[in-house]
Amino acid sequence: MRIGTGYDVHRLVEERPLILGGVEIPYEKGLLGHSDADVLLHALMDAILGALGIGDIGRHFPDTEARYKGISSMLLLAHVKRLMNEGGFVIGNADVTVVAQKPKLAPYIDLMRRNVAEALACDEGCINIKATTTEGLGFEGRGEGISAQAVVLLSEKSHFKKL
Ligand code: MG
């Protein structure tokens, strides 16, 4: 088994879509970034890459490269999943926390979870996604940005006959 953690922050700005866990969420602002700035998936990918011991998303998908401009982080996650499988691992479980004062994310959590489970080819029961506020404190509380934290456990593929 291997364990990894991930953390990411993106700034909330006007005239950007808000995309979290591959779901576009109606809101007056969105996250700023070179890709689609899906902070949830970025933290998750960093946790998987960390567990594999192969760096972080900045190393695999440099923001200096034009081909990653505006790219869907779901595509990046598919690439990270391939790296994970090539490394001989599958998802044991993942737990992700998104910290945002607004908007309310509860209605979208199930869809995010389904997206992530599909992308990583694991049961939805292996993926947990939570959202919390900071009671108005800090940059998330002031609505200046959204952060996400992730922990993943990877299991050796050889333990799963059907894969
Ligand atoms: Mg990021």
XYZ file of N, CA and C in Angstrom, residues 55-160:
318
model
N 6.510 12.925 -7.833
C 6.413 14.379 -7.933
C 5.013 14.916 -7.784
N 4.683 15.910 -8.633
C 3.396 16.588 -8.511
C 2.894 17.014 -9.889
N 1.706 17.616 -9.929
C 1.132 17.959 -11.234
C 1.910 19.071 -11.930
N 2.586 19.917 -11.141
C 3.404 20.965 -11.755
C 4.524 20.359 -12.603
N 5.002 19.211 -12.175
C 6.072 18.535 -12.911
C 5.532 17.794 -14.139
N 4.366 17.191 -13.985
C 3.817 16.403 -15.096
C 3.078 17.266 -16.118
N 2.484 18.370 -15.656
C 1.703 19.239 -16.549
C 2.112 20.694 -16.328
N 3.309 21.088 -16.779
C 3.807 22.447 -16.479
C 2.882 23.542 -17.021
N 2.660 24.580 -16.204
C 1.762 25.656 -16.650
C 2.445 26.599 -17.643
N 3.680 26.258 -18.011
C 4.365 27.028 -19.059
C 4.050 26.430 -20.440
N 3.381 25.280 -20.454
C 3.105 24.615 -21.733
C 1.716 24.973 -22.250
N 1.704 25.486 -23.493
C 0.460 25.975 -24.100
C -0.584 24.860 -24.214
N -0.131 23.612 -24.378
C -1.116 22.531 -24.578
C -1.973 22.268 -23.345
N -1.548 22.780 -22.192
C -2.365 22.585 -20.993
C -3.265 23.788 -20.702
N -3.203 24.812 -21.554
C -4.000 26.013 -21.308
C -5.487 25.686 -21.472
N -6.242 25.943 -20.406
C -7.691 25.727 -20.442
C -8.103 24.266 -20.459
N -7.145 23.360 -20.312
C -7.461 21.927 -20.424
C -8.349 21.472 -19.255
N -9.230 20.511 -19.551
C -10.059 19.932 -18.499
C -9.179 19.082 -17.590
N -9.286 19.313 -16.294
C -8.492 18.528 -15.345
C -8.933 17.070 -15.326
N -10.126 16.779 -15.868
C -10.555 15.380 -15.983
C -9.613 14.633 -16.933
N -9.129 15.325 -17.966
C -8.177 14.700 -18.893
C -6.841 14.462 -18.200
N -6.441 15.415 -17.367
C -5.186 15.255 -16.622
C -5.322 14.087 -15.639
N -6.507 13.975 -15.031
C -6.739 12.881 -14.082
C -6.657 11.522 -14.795
N -7.162 11.464 -16.029
C -7.087 10.217 -16.805
C -5.621 9.842 -17.035
N -4.786 10.847 -17.269
C -3.356 10.587 -17.467
C -2.707 10.087 -16.168
N -3.071 10.718 -15.059
C -2.528 10.306 -13.750
C -2.980 8.875 -13.424
N -4.217 8.549 -13.803
C -4.717 7.183 -13.589
C -3.863 6.183 -14.372
N -3.498 6.530 -15.607
C -2.648 5.625 -16.405
C -1.288 5.447 -15.733
N -0.721 6.549 -15.232
C 0.572 6.453 -14.546
C 0.469 5.531 -13.329
N -0.666 5.684 -12.626
C -0.888 4.863 -11.425
C -0.951 3.380 -11.799
N -1.722 3.057 -12.842
C -1.860 1.655 -13.264
C -0.540 1.112 -13.803
N 0.180 1.944 -14.574
C 1.488 1.513 -15.102
C 2.476 1.256 -13.962
N 2.296 2.020 -12.881
C 3.155 1.836 -11.712
C 2.752 0.607 -10.892
N 1.650 -0.044 -11.309
C 1.228 -1.272 -10.645
C 0.243 -1.047 -9.509
N -0.419 0.113 -9.506
C -1.337 0.419 -8.398
C -2.745 0.763 -8.873
N -3.697 0.543 -7.969
C -5.080 0.992 -8.169
C -5.490 1.779 -6.918
N -6.603 2.509 -7.036
C -7.089 3.274 -5.886
C -7.593 2.329 -4.797
N -7.095 2.507 -3.582
C -7.679 1.834 -2.431
C -8.866 2.673 -1.997
N -8.572 3.882 -1.571
C -9.633 4.870 -1.357
C -9.040 6.269 -1.408
N -9.915 7.238 -1.616
C -9.503 8.641 -1.643
C -10.503 9.439 -0.836
N -10.008 10.420 -0.100
C -10.870 11.303 0.686
C -10.442 12.733 0.400
N -11.377 13.533 -0.090
C -11.055 14.899 -0.512
C -11.952 15.890 0.227
N -11.360 16.976 0.701
C -12.137 18.045 1.332
C -11.959 19.336 0.540
N -13.069 19.935 0.142
C -13.034 21.228 -0.539
C -13.448 22.284 0.478
N -12.666 23.355 0.565
C -12.959 24.424 1.508
C -13.409 25.658 0.736
N -14.695 25.956 0.838
C -15.268 27.096 0.111
C -16.392 27.691 0.947
N -16.394 29.001 1.069
C -17.480 29.650 1.812
C -18.765 29.618 0.993
N -18.611 29.855 -0.305
C -19.722 29.871 -1.257
C -19.224 29.342 -2.580
N -20.025 28.807 -3.449
C -21.442 28.481 -3.265
C -21.603 27.181 -2.486
N -22.839 26.850 -2.196
C -23.146 25.579 -1.531
C -22.835 24.440 -2.498
N -21.996 23.523 -2.077
C -21.550 22.461 -2.983
C -22.312 21.146 -2.809
N -23.074 21.039 -1.729
C -23.751 19.771 -1.417
C -24.514 19.170 -2.604
N -25.245 19.989 -3.388
C -26.021 19.382 -4.488
C -25.154 18.735 -5.571
N -23.887 19.026 -5.596
C -23.013 18.565 -6.689
C -22.037 17.460 -6.276
N -22.024 17.165 -4.981
C -21.021 16.218 -4.468
C -21.155 14.829 -5.102
N -22.397 14.342 -5.224
C -22.587 12.995 -5.777
C -22.078 12.899 -7.206
N -22.325 13.953 -7.980
C -21.869 13.970 -9.371
C -20.340 14.017 -9.443
N -19.735 14.821 -8.588
C -18.258 14.891 -8.534
C -17.680 13.513 -8.213
N -18.313 12.881 -7.241
C -17.850 11.581 -6.783
C -17.937 10.557 -7.917
N -19.052 10.592 -8.658
C -19.232 9.676 -9.784
C -18.170 9.937 -10.844
N -17.920 11.208 -11.152
C -16.885 11.579 -12.137
C -15.529 11.014 -11.745
N -15.175 11.207 -10.498
C -13.849 10.784 -10.025
C -13.739 9.262 -10.042
N -14.799 8.582 -9.559
C -14.772 7.112 -9.529
C -14.653 6.550 -10.937
N -15.380 7.160 -11.877
C -15.307 6.702 -13.272
C -13.919 6.917 -13.840
N -13.366 8.098 -13.595
C -12.039 8.415 -14.140
C -10.963 7.497 -13.571
N -11.143 7.095 -12.331
C -10.123 6.269 -11.688
C -10.465 4.785 -11.723
N -11.595 4.456 -12.365
C -12.046 3.069 -12.506
C -12.119 2.350 -11.162
N -12.797 3.008 -10.216
C -12.989 2.359 -8.915
C -14.447 2.527 -8.483
N -14.846 1.791 -7.458
C -16.204 1.927 -6.943
C -16.400 3.324 -6.347
N -17.620 3.819 -6.465
C -17.911 5.132 -5.856
C -17.666 5.102 -4.349
N -17.843 3.918 -3.763
C -17.631 3.777 -2.321
C -16.183 3.999 -1.901
N -15.283 3.992 -2.874
C -13.856 4.216 -2.575
C -13.488 5.693 -2.632
N -14.448 6.515 -3.077
C -14.186 7.946 -3.225
C -15.088 8.711 -2.267
N -14.501 9.555 -1.448
C -15.306 10.419 -0.582
C -14.947 11.872 -0.863
N -15.977 12.685 -1.028
C -15.746 14.112 -1.261
C -16.583 14.890 -0.252
N -15.923 15.824 0.431
C -16.604 16.624 1.451
C -16.403 18.096 1.128
N -17.339 18.899 1.562
C -17.182 20.345 1.411
C -17.398 20.987 2.765
N -16.606 21.995 3.052
C -16.779 22.707 4.318
C -16.522 24.189 4.088
N -16.988 25.010 5.028
C -16.663 26.437 5.002
C -15.612 26.669 6.086
N -15.181 27.907 6.221
C -14.278 28.233 7.335
C -14.943 29.235 8.274
N -16.295 29.216 8.269
C -17.040 30.145 9.133
C -16.627 31.585 8.858
N -16.327 31.858 7.609
C -15.996 33.234 7.224
C -14.558 33.633 7.465
N -13.759 32.733 8.005
C -12.367 33.082 8.321
C -11.421 32.796 7.150
N -10.376 33.585 7.038
C -9.332 33.321 6.056
C -9.754 33.631 4.630
N -8.866 33.285 3.670
C -9.144 33.648 2.269
C -10.351 32.900 1.708
N -10.537 31.663 2.165
C -11.716 30.928 1.681
C -12.975 31.592 2.237
N -12.913 31.962 3.505
C -14.063 32.571 4.172
C -14.447 33.907 3.563
N -13.438 34.639 3.078
C -13.713 35.926 2.438
C -14.119 35.763 0.984
N -14.125 34.530 0.518
C -14.530 34.273 -0.867
C -13.459 34.662 -1.873
N -12.211 34.738 -1.428
C -11.125 35.110 -2.354
C -10.594 33.909 -3.119
N -10.830 32.744 -2.572
C -10.340 31.538 -3.240
C -10.963 30.296 -2.650
N -10.639 29.174 -3.274
C -11.110 27.870 -2.803
C -9.882 26.973 -2.658
N -9.847 26.206 -1.571
C -8.742 25.262 -1.393
C -9.298 23.843 -1.329
N -8.401 22.896 -1.516
C -8.796 21.488 -1.431
C -7.640 20.675 -0.879
N -8.004 19.661 -0.111
C -7.015 18.736 0.445
C -7.447 17.319 0.102
N -6.477 16.472 -0.158
C -6.808 15.089 -0.509
C -5.833 14.128 0.147
N -6.356 12.977 0.510
C -5.525 11.857 0.971
C -5.947 10.640 0.159
N -4.965 9.916 -0.368
C -5.309 8.679 -1.071
C -4.467 7.526 -0.549
N -5.077 6.355 -0.647
C -4.358 5.114 -0.369
C -4.394 4.309 -1.664
N -3.229 3.909 -2.130
C -3.159 3.074 -3.332
C -2.850 1.644 -2.907
N -3.443 0.710 -3.632
C -3.178 -0.701 -3.364
C -2.480 -1.308 -4.569
N -1.673 -2.324 -4.319
C -0.994 -2.983 -5.435
C -2.007 -3.697 -6.294
N -1.868 -3.486 -7.605
C -2.812 -4.022 -8.579
C -2.901 -5.549 -8.498
N -1.811 -6.182 -8.196
C -1.767 -7.644 -8.176
C -2.712 -8.239 -7.120
N -3.167 -7.402 -6.193
C -4.106 -7.868 -5.178
C -5.535 -7.934 -5.717
N -5.749 -7.370 -6.914
C -7.095 -7.311 -7.476
C -7.116 -8.119 -8.774
